Structure formats: C-alpha cells, structure tokens
Amino acid sequence: MAKYRIAWMSGDGVGNDVMEAARIVLDRMKFDAEYVPCDIGWKFWCTEGNALPDRTVKALKETTCGLFGAITSKPQDKAKEELSPELKGKGLSYFSPIVGLRQLFHLHTNMRPCKSYPGNPLNYRGNKITNPSGEDVPIDQVVFRENTEGMYGGVEFFPLPESVYTALCANPKMKKWKDKGLENVALSTRIMSVQGCTNICKEAFEYAKKTGRKRVTLIEKPNVLRETGGLMTRCFRDVAKGYPDIWSDEVNIDAICMWMFKNPQDYSVLVAENMFGDIVSDLCAGLVGGLGFAPSANLGDNYAVFEPTHGSAPKYAGQYKVNPIAMLLTVKLMFDWLKENEMAKRLESAIARVIADGKVRTYDMGGNASTLDVAKAIADYATA
Ligand code: IPM
Ligand code: MG
C-alpha cells in the first residue's frame, strides 16, 4: 500500500496542464502515493448544479491531503446562464468550490510564499536592493491569509430583505438605504471572530519563529473598518506579546500596496484577513514573476489542500503553454506539510536551478518551452 493517498483535483482550464506537470515530477521523484481523482469545477456546476459534488467531499475524507489545479469562477448571473437547461430556474446558486472546500474542511490558514529566485527575468526590478557584496537581496515573503472568515463567509443579500434591514436598524446610518428602496440595495458582510483572528496571527508568528524570520506585519484597515479591523488589530497585538524577539508592525491595506512596490525586500511574514490576504498575495506574486511563481497551501489542523494561486486561464487550456512552476512550488509545500523534508529541499533546488539556467522557459519568461518541458527539466535535476 502506498504511504499517502492524495486527492487529485485538476479542476478547470490549465489546472489539467499543470497537474500533469506535477505528476511527471512526483512520479520521477518516486513519491510514494496513490492518487484519487476527484470531480470538481465548472463543468460539474453546469451539469449537476454543484461545482463541489458530495462524492468529492466524501472521497477527500479518505485521503491524506488534496492537490488542486485551478478553478473557473464566474459571477452569479453568468453562472446561472451556463447551467444546463434542466437545472435552470431551480434556484441553484453558484459558490466557488475552492472557497467551499476551505470552509467545509476548516482549512483556516492560507499560506502563500513569494520568493524571487535568482535569474528569473520577471523578478521585480524597481527599487533594487543589494547587500554589501553587491548581490541582489531577494524578495522572500510569506503571506498568511485567514481562509474561512471575513468577506468570504458567503453571507450576502440582494435585494436586502426587510428582516435584515430591520435587524440592522439599531444603527442610524441604515436609514439612507431604506430611502433608496431595499430592492436597490446589496449587502455583503465581513464577519470575523476572536478565534479566527487569533489563530491566523499565531500561525504567522509561529512560522516566523520556526524559520528565524524577524518581522511579522499585519495588513488591515482599522481606521475605517473599526470593528472587524479593530478586532484583528487587538488580536494581533495580543499574540505578538508572546514573541518579544520578533518585530511586529501594522500597515493599512492601501499603504502596503505602495510600500510593497517601493521596498518589497523589507517585508517578511505578512498576516491578513481573507480578502486583504487575497489582494496582497497577488501583489506579492507580481513582484516575484507573477502567478506562474505563486504557490499556496490551505492548511487545517488535520487536512490540507495545496493549490497554485493562479486561476484556470481558459484561453490557454490544454495548450501546455502555462508555467508549471507555481504548481511545482505547491507540490513542494505539500512535501513540507507531509514532513518529506528531503524531497521538499530537492524539489525547490531543482526549480531554482532551472530558473537560474534560463534554458527551459515557458512563454511568460520569454521562452517557448511547454509546461511539460519545464516539468521534465525540473524532474531531471530533482532526480540527478
Ligand atoms: C485565490 C483566488 C480565489 C479566492 C478565487 C478563485 C475564489 O483568487 O485563491 O486567491 O478569491 O480566494
Ligand atoms: Mg486570489
């Protein structure tokens, strides 16, 4: 029997291309696993009215962890249009299956490392910082995104029901919405708990401590989002007290977009609520070459799903054109979680070597190698 059972979720679009690349590397590295293919994604929404079928949820429960390619998400009206005719008008509503997975399996922590590997022509070249020997100081950040609360809770309304309006009326600011007519009003909520905020801050500080990082930065907006932002800030400060050797600081979401662009090398561990973490992780990815280089790990207490941060890029689907490096760095995160430390190290060095060589590059890096060519080149180094 294999050591691990991995839920294999290719999902949509280029999810298939990059998962095939992952498989080449996993097999060549002789990763001891059985792969369980699981249905997830847009076509199951269209044909079954559920992008995350129950059989998939059930199958996942029998696996060690999940590996995920990419997902197509569309706004509600578009989603309803694409339902197969017999499912139309049945009141089905679309909910992103990856967001669903995070919630169902309580994968509370989304960890997203963004590292500039030397030789990547797409690395940010703005404020170049060099060390005393004149070498580039790499960008090396890890975003800890709260993964189950905040603006991703799915508590939303349109039109605004009278009962919800009435409940909110303790706040005199609600009056102006009634004047506009509740049928004209949409409401999305940002609900956060002490537990959720404290947990993500602890994850960030623990990681910093374990890896010898010296700074943890909270990204919030408590000057405007007084209650949720205020709660997160208080939890962050409480947790920080337990780590006196780590520098903790707080930046507003808008300000970090500017500072990160000016001085990306200054930041190390970043922690944020769900939506701000989503935004800032794309920003960080942009600094190290874009989504082709951005892996992520959705971590719970006993289960995890690993996925590249990128989407399904439908126009490239099946063309084996996209960069598999984000996916392969994601596999590396899976190795870390499984404590396959030697394999993790070997894979990351192989990826770094292929980037540094600059010979096998996908189109985003200015080359014409295919997704699978890059995977094979990485597998060669990882098995040499
Ligand atoms: C991400 C993506 C998802 C998110 C989408 C696809 C629902 O942008 O993983 O960052 O918003 O979390
Ligand atoms: Mg995102």
mmCIF file of C-alpha atoms in Angstrom, residues 47-365:
data_model
loop_
_atom_site.group_PDB
_atom_site.id
_atom_site.type_symbol
_atom_site.label_atom_id
_atom_site.label_comp_id
_atom_site.label_asym_id
_atom_site.label_seq_id
_atom_site.Cartn_x
_atom_site.Cartn_y
_atom_site.Cartn_z
ATOM 1 C CA THR A 47 -24.171 19.590 -15.481
ATOM 2 C CA GLU A 48 -25.048 18.876 -11.830
ATOM 3 C CA GLY A 49 -25.628 22.313 -10.340
ATOM 4 C CA ASN A 50 -22.792 21.717 -7.890
ATOM 5 C CA ALA A 51 -19.135 22.529 -8.578
ATOM 6 C CA LEU A 52 -18.138 20.535 -5.494
ATOM 7 C CA PRO A 53 -20.170 17.309 -5.658
ATOM 8 C CA ASP A 54 -20.869 15.441 -2.404
ATOM 9 C CA ARG A 55 -18.978 12.392 -3.701
ATOM 10 C CA THR A 56 -15.843 14.562 -3.860
ATOM 11 C CA VAL A 57 -16.262 15.778 -0.287
ATOM 12 C CA LYS A 58 -16.696 12.149 0.774
ATOM 13 C CA ALA A 59 -13.659 10.977 -1.204
ATOM 14 C CA LEU A 60 -11.477 13.721 0.264
ATOM 15 C CA LYS A 61 -12.227 12.473 3.759
ATOM 16 C CA GLU A 62 -10.444 9.247 2.888
ATOM 17 C CA THR A 63 -7.261 10.943 1.732
ATOM 18 C CA THR A 64 -4.144 12.351 3.389
ATOM 19 C CA CYS A 65 -4.451 15.719 1.663
ATOM 20 C CA GLY A 66 -5.514 17.259 -1.635
ATOM 21 C CA LEU A 67 -3.676 18.638 -4.622
ATOM 22 C CA PHE A 68 -5.644 21.097 -6.685
ATOM 23 C CA GLY A 69 -5.068 22.614 -10.146
ATOM 24 C CA ALA A 70 -7.253 25.629 -10.860
ATOM 25 C CA ILE A 71 -10.842 26.681 -10.886
ATOM 26 C CA THR A 72 -13.035 28.842 -13.082
ATOM 27 C CA SER A 73 -15.300 31.167 -11.110
ATOM 28 C CA LYS A 74 -17.883 33.453 -12.664
ATOM 29 C CA PRO A 75 -20.372 35.933 -11.230
ATOM 30 C CA GLN A 76 -23.816 34.628 -10.317
ATOM 31 C CA ASP A 77 -25.736 35.805 -13.437
ATOM 32 C CA LYS A 78 -23.162 34.268 -15.796
ATOM 33 C CA ALA A 79 -23.141 31.054 -13.733
ATOM 34 C CA LYS A 80 -26.906 30.733 -13.997
ATOM 35 C CA GLU A 81 -26.791 31.273 -17.750
ATOM 36 C CA GLU A 82 -24.395 28.367 -18.208
ATOM 37 C CA LEU A 83 -26.434 25.832 -16.213
ATOM 38 C CA SER A 84 -27.767 23.008 -18.340
ATOM 39 C CA PRO A 85 -31.401 23.642 -19.332
ATOM 40 C CA GLU A 86 -32.970 21.116 -16.954
ATOM 41 C CA LEU A 87 -31.275 22.797 -13.972
ATOM 42 C CA LYS A 88 -32.261 26.335 -14.863
ATOM 43 C CA GLY A 89 -34.847 28.108 -12.726
ATOM 44 C CA LYS A 90 -34.392 25.696 -9.808
ATOM 45 C CA GLY A 91 -32.973 28.352 -7.516
ATOM 46 C CA LEU A 92 -29.433 26.942 -7.628
ATOM 47 C CA SER A 93 -26.705 29.419 -6.812
ATOM 48 C CA TYR A 94 -23.035 29.173 -7.595
ATOM 49 C CA PHE A 95 -20.440 29.143 -4.823
ATOM 50 C CA SER A 96 -16.747 28.782 -5.587
ATOM 51 C CA PRO A 97 -15.776 25.163 -4.824
ATOM 52 C CA ILE A 98 -12.321 26.093 -3.557
ATOM 53 C CA VAL A 99 -13.869 28.590 -1.136
ATOM 54 C CA GLY A 100 -16.323 25.807 -0.233
ATOM 55 C CA LEU A 101 -13.501 23.338 0.405
ATOM 56 C CA ARG A 102 -11.696 25.801 2.645
ATOM 57 C CA GLN A 103 -14.832 26.207 4.741
ATOM 58 C CA LEU A 104 -16.015 22.595 4.780
ATOM 59 C CA PHE A 105 -12.655 21.236 5.862
ATOM 60 C CA HIS A 106 -11.934 24.212 8.099
ATOM 61 C CA LEU A 107 -8.694 24.991 6.278
ATOM 62 C CA HIS A 108 -8.189 28.101 8.365
ATOM 63 C CA THR A 109 -4.764 29.139 7.122
ATOM 64 C CA ASN A 110 -3.795 30.033 3.588
ATOM 65 C CA MET A 111 -0.040 30.225 3.403
ATOM 66 C CA ARG A 112 1.408 31.845 0.294
ATOM 67 C CA PRO A 113 5.177 32.163 -0.069
ATOM 68 C CA CYS A 114 6.504 34.615 -2.667
ATOM 69 C CA LYS A 115 10.207 34.352 -3.331
ATOM 70 C CA SER A 116 12.317 35.900 -6.083
ATOM 71 C CA TYR A 117 14.530 33.138 -7.458
ATOM 72 C CA PRO A 118 17.788 34.439 -8.922
ATOM 73 C CA GLY A 119 17.770 34.511 -12.699
ATOM 74 C CA ASN A 120 14.027 34.912 -13.099
ATOM 75 C CA PRO A 121 13.707 37.601 -15.777
ATOM 76 C CA LEU A 122 10.303 38.521 -14.345
ATOM 77 C CA ASN A 123 11.572 39.447 -10.901
ATOM 78 C CA TYR A 124 10.671 42.968 -9.870
ATOM 79 C CA ARG A 125 13.412 45.382 -10.859
ATOM 80 C CA GLY A 126 12.141 48.545 -9.190
ATOM 81 C CA ASN A 127 13.977 49.581 -6.080
ATOM 82 C CA LYS A 128 16.818 47.135 -6.412
ATOM 83 C CA ILE A 129 18.455 46.469 -3.075
ATOM 84 C CA THR A 130 21.881 44.877 -2.929
ATOM 85 C CA ASN A 131 23.863 43.552 0.018
ATOM 86 C CA PRO A 132 27.385 44.817 0.849
ATOM 87 C CA SER A 133 28.851 42.349 -1.692
ATOM 88 C CA GLY A 134 26.718 43.872 -4.426
ATOM 89 C CA GLU A 135 24.369 40.894 -4.798
ATOM 90 C CA ASP A 136 20.612 41.332 -5.192
ATOM 91 C CA VAL A 137 18.718 40.955 -1.938
ATOM 92 C CA PRO A 138 15.920 38.539 -2.764
ATOM 93 C CA ILE A 139 12.278 39.190 -2.095
ATOM 94 C CA ASP A 140 11.215 36.497 0.321
ATOM 95 C CA GLN A 141 7.757 36.938 1.767
ATOM 96 C CA VAL A 142 5.146 34.623 3.148
ATOM 97 C CA VAL A 143 1.532 35.738 3.310
ATOM 98 C CA PHE A 144 -0.693 34.200 5.994
ATOM 99 C CA ARG A 145 -4.239 34.732 4.849
ATOM 100 C CA GLU A 146 -7.169 33.897 7.119
ATOM 101 C CA ASN A 147 -9.068 31.436 4.991
ATOM 102 C CA THR A 148 -12.578 30.857 6.315
ATOM 103 C CA GLU A 149 -13.979 34.136 7.639
ATOM 104 C CA GLY A 150 -14.255 37.796 6.698
ATOM 105 C CA MET A 151 -15.673 38.735 3.331
ATOM 106 C CA TYR A 152 -15.596 35.119 2.157
ATOM 107 C CA GLY A 153 -18.230 33.934 4.621
ATOM 108 C CA GLY A 154 -20.869 33.926 1.889
ATOM 109 C CA VAL A 155 -23.387 35.927 3.971
ATOM 110 C CA GLU A 156 -24.745 38.227 1.287
ATOM 111 C CA PHE A 157 -28.073 39.679 0.222
ATOM 112 C CA PHE A 158 -29.661 41.183 -2.821
ATOM 113 C CA PRO A 159 -32.204 42.619 -2.617
ATOM 114 C CA LEU A 160 -31.879 43.469 1.056
ATOM 115 C CA PRO A 161 -34.602 41.561 2.936
ATOM 116 C CA GLU A 162 -36.806 43.672 5.195
ATOM 117 C CA SER A 163 -35.917 41.441 8.169
ATOM 118 C CA VAL A 164 -32.198 42.057 7.707
ATOM 119 C CA TYR A 165 -32.813 45.751 7.278
ATOM 120 C CA THR A 166 -34.864 45.866 10.476
ATOM 121 C CA ALA A 167 -32.215 43.957 12.411
ATOM 122 C CA LEU A 168 -29.554 46.422 11.301
ATOM 123 C CA CYS A 169 -31.662 49.461 12.121
ATOM 124 C CA ALA A 170 -30.147 49.857 15.567
ATOM 125 C CA ASN A 171 -27.530 51.721 13.555
ATOM 126 C CA PRO A 172 -28.978 55.092 12.485
ATOM 127 C CA LYS A 173 -26.727 55.039 9.385
ATOM 128 C CA MET A 174 -29.052 52.408 7.918
ATOM 129 C CA LYS A 175 -31.819 54.894 7.274
ATOM 130 C CA LYS A 176 -30.462 56.203 3.991
ATOM 131 C CA TRP A 177 -30.647 52.712 2.450
ATOM 132 C CA LYS A 178 -34.345 52.427 3.117
ATOM 133 C CA ASP A 179 -34.760 55.742 1.332
ATOM 134 C CA LYS A 180 -33.134 54.266 -1.776
ATOM 135 C CA GLY A 181 -35.559 51.316 -1.688
ATOM 136 C CA LEU A 182 -34.388 47.931 -0.347
ATOM 137 C CA GLU A 183 -34.834 46.377 -3.780
ATOM 138 C CA ASN A 184 -31.914 48.569 -4.899
ATOM 139 C CA VAL A 185 -29.567 47.569 -2.112
ATOM 140 C CA ALA A 186 -26.954 44.778 -1.969
ATOM 141 C CA LEU A 187 -25.150 43.724 1.192
ATOM 142 C CA SER A 188 -22.007 41.594 1.624
ATOM 143 C CA THR A 189 -20.762 41.033 5.141
ATOM 144 C CA ARG A 190 -17.338 40.903 6.763
ATOM 145 C CA ILE A 191 -17.724 38.674 9.804
ATOM 146 C CA MET A 192 -14.662 37.896 11.899
ATOM 147 C CA SER A 193 -14.103 36.193 15.232
ATOM 148 C CA VAL A 194 -11.531 36.446 18.010
ATOM 149 C CA GLN A 195 -10.750 32.779 17.353
ATOM 150 C CA GLY A 196 -10.180 33.262 13.613
ATOM 151 C CA CYS A 197 -8.074 36.403 14.048
ATOM 152 C CA THR A 198 -6.014 34.988 16.904
ATOM 153 C CA ASN A 199 -5.422 31.755 15.059
ATOM 154 C CA ILE A 200 -4.073 33.312 11.867
ATOM 155 C CA CYS A 201 -1.821 35.654 13.856
ATOM 156 C CA LYS A 202 -0.472 32.710 15.848
ATOM 157 C CA GLU A 203 0.186 30.760 12.653
ATOM 158 C CA ALA A 204 2.145 33.708 11.272
ATOM 159 C CA PHE A 205 4.240 34.258 14.397
ATOM 160 C CA GLU A 206 4.878 30.549 14.915
ATOM 161 C CA TYR A 207 6.090 30.280 11.335
ATOM 162 C CA ALA A 208 8.355 33.308 11.808
ATOM 163 C CA LYS A 209 9.793 31.783 14.969
ATOM 164 C CA LYS A 210 10.327 28.377 13.389
ATOM 165 C CA THR A 211 12.040 29.780 10.322
ATOM 166 C CA GLY A 212 14.056 32.513 12.064
ATOM 167 C CA ARG A 213 12.209 35.400 10.435
ATOM 168 C CA LYS A 214 12.405 38.693 12.244
ATOM 169 C CA ARG A 215 9.322 40.633 11.201
ATOM 170 C CA VAL A 216 5.588 39.987 11.098
ATOM 171 C CA THR A 217 3.390 42.669 9.528
ATOM 172 C CA LEU A 218 -0.357 42.917 9.974
ATOM 173 C CA ILE A 219 -2.327 44.211 6.983
ATOM 174 C CA GLU A 220 -5.659 45.774 7.959
ATOM 175 C CA LYS A 221 -7.690 48.950 7.763
ATOM 176 C CA PRO A 222 -8.811 49.625 11.339
ATOM 177 C CA ASN A 223 -9.157 53.363 10.785
ATOM 178 C CA VAL A 224 -12.208 52.657 8.608
ATOM 179 C CA LEU A 225 -13.245 49.089 9.400
ATOM 180 C CA ARG A 226 -13.345 49.922 13.075
ATOM 181 C CA GLU A 227 -14.970 46.782 14.408
ATOM 182 C CA THR A 228 -13.536 43.975 12.270
ATOM 183 C CA GLY A 229 -10.239 45.730 11.617
ATOM 184 C CA GLY A 230 -10.089 46.772 15.253
ATOM 185 C CA LEU A 231 -10.671 43.203 16.425
ATOM 186 C CA MET A 232 -7.957 41.827 14.168
ATOM 187 C CA THR A 233 -5.526 44.513 15.353
ATOM 188 C CA ARG A 234 -6.166 43.746 19.029
ATOM 189 C CA CYS A 235 -5.743 40.008 18.451
ATOM 190 C CA PHE A 236 -2.509 40.660 16.546
ATOM 191 C CA ARG A 237 -1.116 42.761 19.405
ATOM 192 C CA ASP A 238 -2.070 40.127 21.981
ATOM 193 C CA VAL A 239 -0.405 37.352 20.017
ATOM 194 C CA ALA A 240 2.674 39.493 19.330
ATOM 195 C CA LYS A 241 3.305 39.814 23.078
ATOM 196 C CA GLY A 242 4.234 36.142 23.114
ATOM 197 C CA TYR A 243 7.029 36.735 20.572
ATOM 198 C CA PRO A 244 9.157 39.540 22.001
ATOM 199 C CA ASP A 245 12.075 38.760 19.665
ATOM 200 C CA ILE A 246 10.019 39.309 16.519
ATOM 201 C CA TRP A 247 9.329 42.795 15.257
ATOM 202 C CA SER A 248 5.573 43.224 14.786
ATOM 203 C CA ASP A 249 4.152 46.139 12.853
ATOM 204 C CA GLU A 250 0.833 47.178 11.332
ATOM 205 C CA VAL A 251 0.155 48.624 7.893
ATOM 206 C CA ASN A 252 -3.076 49.589 6.173
ATOM 207 C CA ILE A 253 -4.019 47.626 3.050
ATOM 208 C CA ASP A 254 -3.748 50.679 0.803
ATOM 209 C CA ALA A 255 -0.400 51.736 2.242
ATOM 210 C CA ILE A 256 1.119 48.276 1.846
ATOM 211 C CA CYS A 257 0.300 48.361 -1.865
ATOM 212 C CA MET A 258 2.581 51.368 -2.086
ATOM 213 C CA TRP A 259 5.294 50.240 0.331
ATOM 214 C CA MET A 260 5.473 46.782 -1.133
ATOM 215 C CA PHE A 261 6.082 48.301 -4.525
ATOM 216 C CA LYS A 262 8.767 50.639 -3.197
ATOM 217 C CA ASN A 263 10.561 48.383 -0.710
ATOM 218 C CA PRO A 264 9.495 44.774 -1.177
ATOM 219 C CA GLN A 265 12.668 43.407 0.393
ATOM 220 C CA ASP A 266 11.690 44.923 3.727
ATOM 221 C CA TYR A 267 8.796 42.559 4.333
ATOM 222 C CA SER A 268 8.973 39.013 5.555
ATOM 223 C CA VAL A 269 5.845 37.484 7.098
ATOM 224 C CA LEU A 270 2.536 39.189 6.326
ATOM 225 C CA VAL A 271 -0.748 38.386 8.010
ATOM 226 C CA ALA A 272 -4.202 39.427 6.883
ATOM 227 C CA GLU A 273 -7.903 38.722 6.887
ATOM 228 C CA ASN A 274 -9.293 36.717 3.963
ATOM 229 C CA MET A 275 -9.991 39.450 1.372
ATOM 230 C CA PHE A 276 -6.958 41.599 2.170
ATOM 231 C CA GLY A 277 -4.833 38.436 2.102
ATOM 232 C CA ASP A 278 -6.282 37.583 -1.309
ATOM 233 C CA ILE A 279 -5.409 41.015 -2.656
ATOM 234 C CA VAL A 280 -1.968 41.280 -1.156
ATOM 235 C CA SER A 281 -0.932 37.774 -2.184
ATOM 236 C CA ASP A 282 -1.461 38.692 -5.842
ATOM 237 C CA LEU A 283 0.559 41.845 -5.282
ATOM 238 C CA CYS A 284 3.409 39.849 -3.749
ATOM 239 C CA ALA A 285 3.195 37.296 -6.573
ATOM 240 C CA GLY A 286 3.562 40.134 -9.069
ATOM 241 C CA LEU A 287 6.870 41.100 -7.509
ATOM 242 C CA VAL A 288 8.392 37.672 -7.987
ATOM 243 C CA GLY A 289 7.318 36.962 -11.537
ATOM 244 C CA GLY A 290 3.549 36.745 -11.432
ATOM 245 C CA LEU A 291 1.103 33.972 -10.776
ATOM 246 C CA GLY A 292 3.353 31.459 -12.536
ATOM 247 C CA PHE A 293 5.525 31.552 -9.397
ATOM 248 C CA ALA A 294 2.967 31.716 -6.602
ATOM 249 C CA PRO A 295 2.119 28.547 -4.685
ATOM 250 C CA SER A 296 -0.314 28.200 -1.824
ATOM 251 C CA ALA A 297 -1.270 25.835 0.962
ATOM 252 C CA ASN A 298 -4.734 25.729 2.536
ATOM 253 C CA LEU A 299 -3.986 24.329 5.964
ATOM 254 C CA GLY A 300 -6.309 22.951 8.624
ATOM 255 C CA ASP A 301 -5.495 21.080 11.804
ATOM 256 C CA ASN A 302 -5.632 17.637 10.188
ATOM 257 C CA TYR A 303 -6.153 18.191 6.484
ATOM 258 C CA ALA A 304 -4.732 20.417 3.787
ATOM 259 C CA VAL A 305 -5.330 21.290 0.145
ATOM 260 C CA PHE A 306 -2.451 22.588 -1.943
ATOM 261 C CA GLU A 307 -3.120 24.828 -4.944
ATOM 262 C CA PRO A 308 -1.237 27.323 -7.059
ATOM 263 C CA THR A 309 -2.589 30.849 -6.564
ATOM 264 C CA HIS A 310 -3.328 31.236 -10.292
ATOM 265 C CA GLY A 311 -6.667 30.739 -11.989
ATOM 266 C CA SER A 312 -7.730 28.436 -14.801
ATOM 267 C CA ALA A 313 -6.728 30.741 -17.727
ATOM 268 C CA PRO A 314 -9.327 29.158 -20.064
ATOM 269 C CA LYS A 315 -7.738 30.614 -23.216
ATOM 270 C CA TYR A 316 -4.597 28.529 -22.610
ATOM 271 C CA ALA A 317 -6.380 25.363 -21.506
ATOM 272 C CA GLY A 318 -4.914 22.196 -22.975
ATOM 273 C CA GLN A 319 -2.154 24.053 -24.825
ATOM 274 C CA TYR A 320 0.600 23.181 -22.345
ATOM 275 C CA LYS A 321 1.747 26.742 -22.524
ATOM 276 C CA VAL A 322 1.484 27.995 -18.962
ATOM 277 C CA ASN A 323 4.244 27.990 -16.406
ATOM 278 C CA PRO A 324 4.063 24.958 -14.096
ATOM 279 C CA ILE A 325 6.460 26.434 -11.531
ATOM 280 C CA ALA A 326 3.680 27.715 -9.244
ATOM 281 C CA MET A 327 2.212 24.210 -9.274
ATOM 282 C CA LEU A 328 5.588 22.592 -8.580
ATOM 283 C CA LEU A 329 6.299 25.011 -5.732
ATOM 284 C CA THR A 330 2.868 23.969 -4.474
ATOM 285 C CA VAL A 331 3.986 20.331 -4.547
ATOM 286 C CA LYS A 332 6.989 21.462 -2.500
ATOM 287 C CA LEU A 333 4.601 22.921 0.102
ATOM 288 C CA MET A 334 2.798 19.579 0.177
ATOM 289 C CA PHE A 335 6.118 17.815 0.825
ATOM 290 C CA ASP A 336 6.790 20.275 3.671
ATOM 291 C CA TRP A 337 3.400 19.549 5.237
ATOM 292 C CA LEU A 338 3.988 15.803 4.953
ATOM 293 C CA LYS A 339 7.414 16.338 6.549
ATOM 294 C CA GLU A 340 9.072 14.902 3.457
ATOM 295 C CA ASN A 341 11.781 17.450 4.095
ATOM 296 C CA GLU A 342 14.453 15.938 1.920
ATOM 297 C CA MET A 343 12.107 15.755 -1.079
ATOM 298 C CA ALA A 344 10.953 19.328 -0.456
ATOM 299 C CA LYS A 345 14.510 20.573 -0.467
ATOM 300 C CA ARG A 346 15.437 18.579 -3.547
ATOM 301 C CA LEU A 347 12.423 19.862 -5.476
ATOM 302 C CA GLU A 348 12.929 23.501 -4.552
ATOM 303 C CA SER A 349 16.618 23.379 -5.520
ATOM 304 C CA ALA A 350 15.712 21.764 -8.841
ATOM 305 C CA ILE A 351 13.197 24.544 -9.531
ATOM 306 C CA ALA A 352 15.756 27.212 -8.554
ATOM 307 C CA ARG A 353 18.355 25.616 -10.843
ATOM 308 C CA VAL A 354 16.062 25.513 -13.864
ATOM 309 C CA ILE A 355 15.178 29.168 -13.294
ATOM 310 C CA ALA A 356 18.843 30.127 -12.867
ATOM 311 C CA ASP A 357 19.906 28.171 -16.003
ATOM 312 C CA GLY A 358 17.366 30.108 -18.037
ATOM 313 C CA LYS A 359 17.351 27.471 -20.788
ATOM 314 C CA VAL A 360 13.925 25.926 -20.383
ATOM 315 C CA ARG A 361 11.389 28.697 -20.082
ATOM 316 C CA THR A 362 7.671 28.996 -20.753
ATOM 317 C CA TYR A 363 6.287 31.939 -22.741
ATOM 318 C CA ASP A 364 5.784 34.186 -19.690
ATOM 319 C CA MET A 365 9.561 34.047 -19.108
#
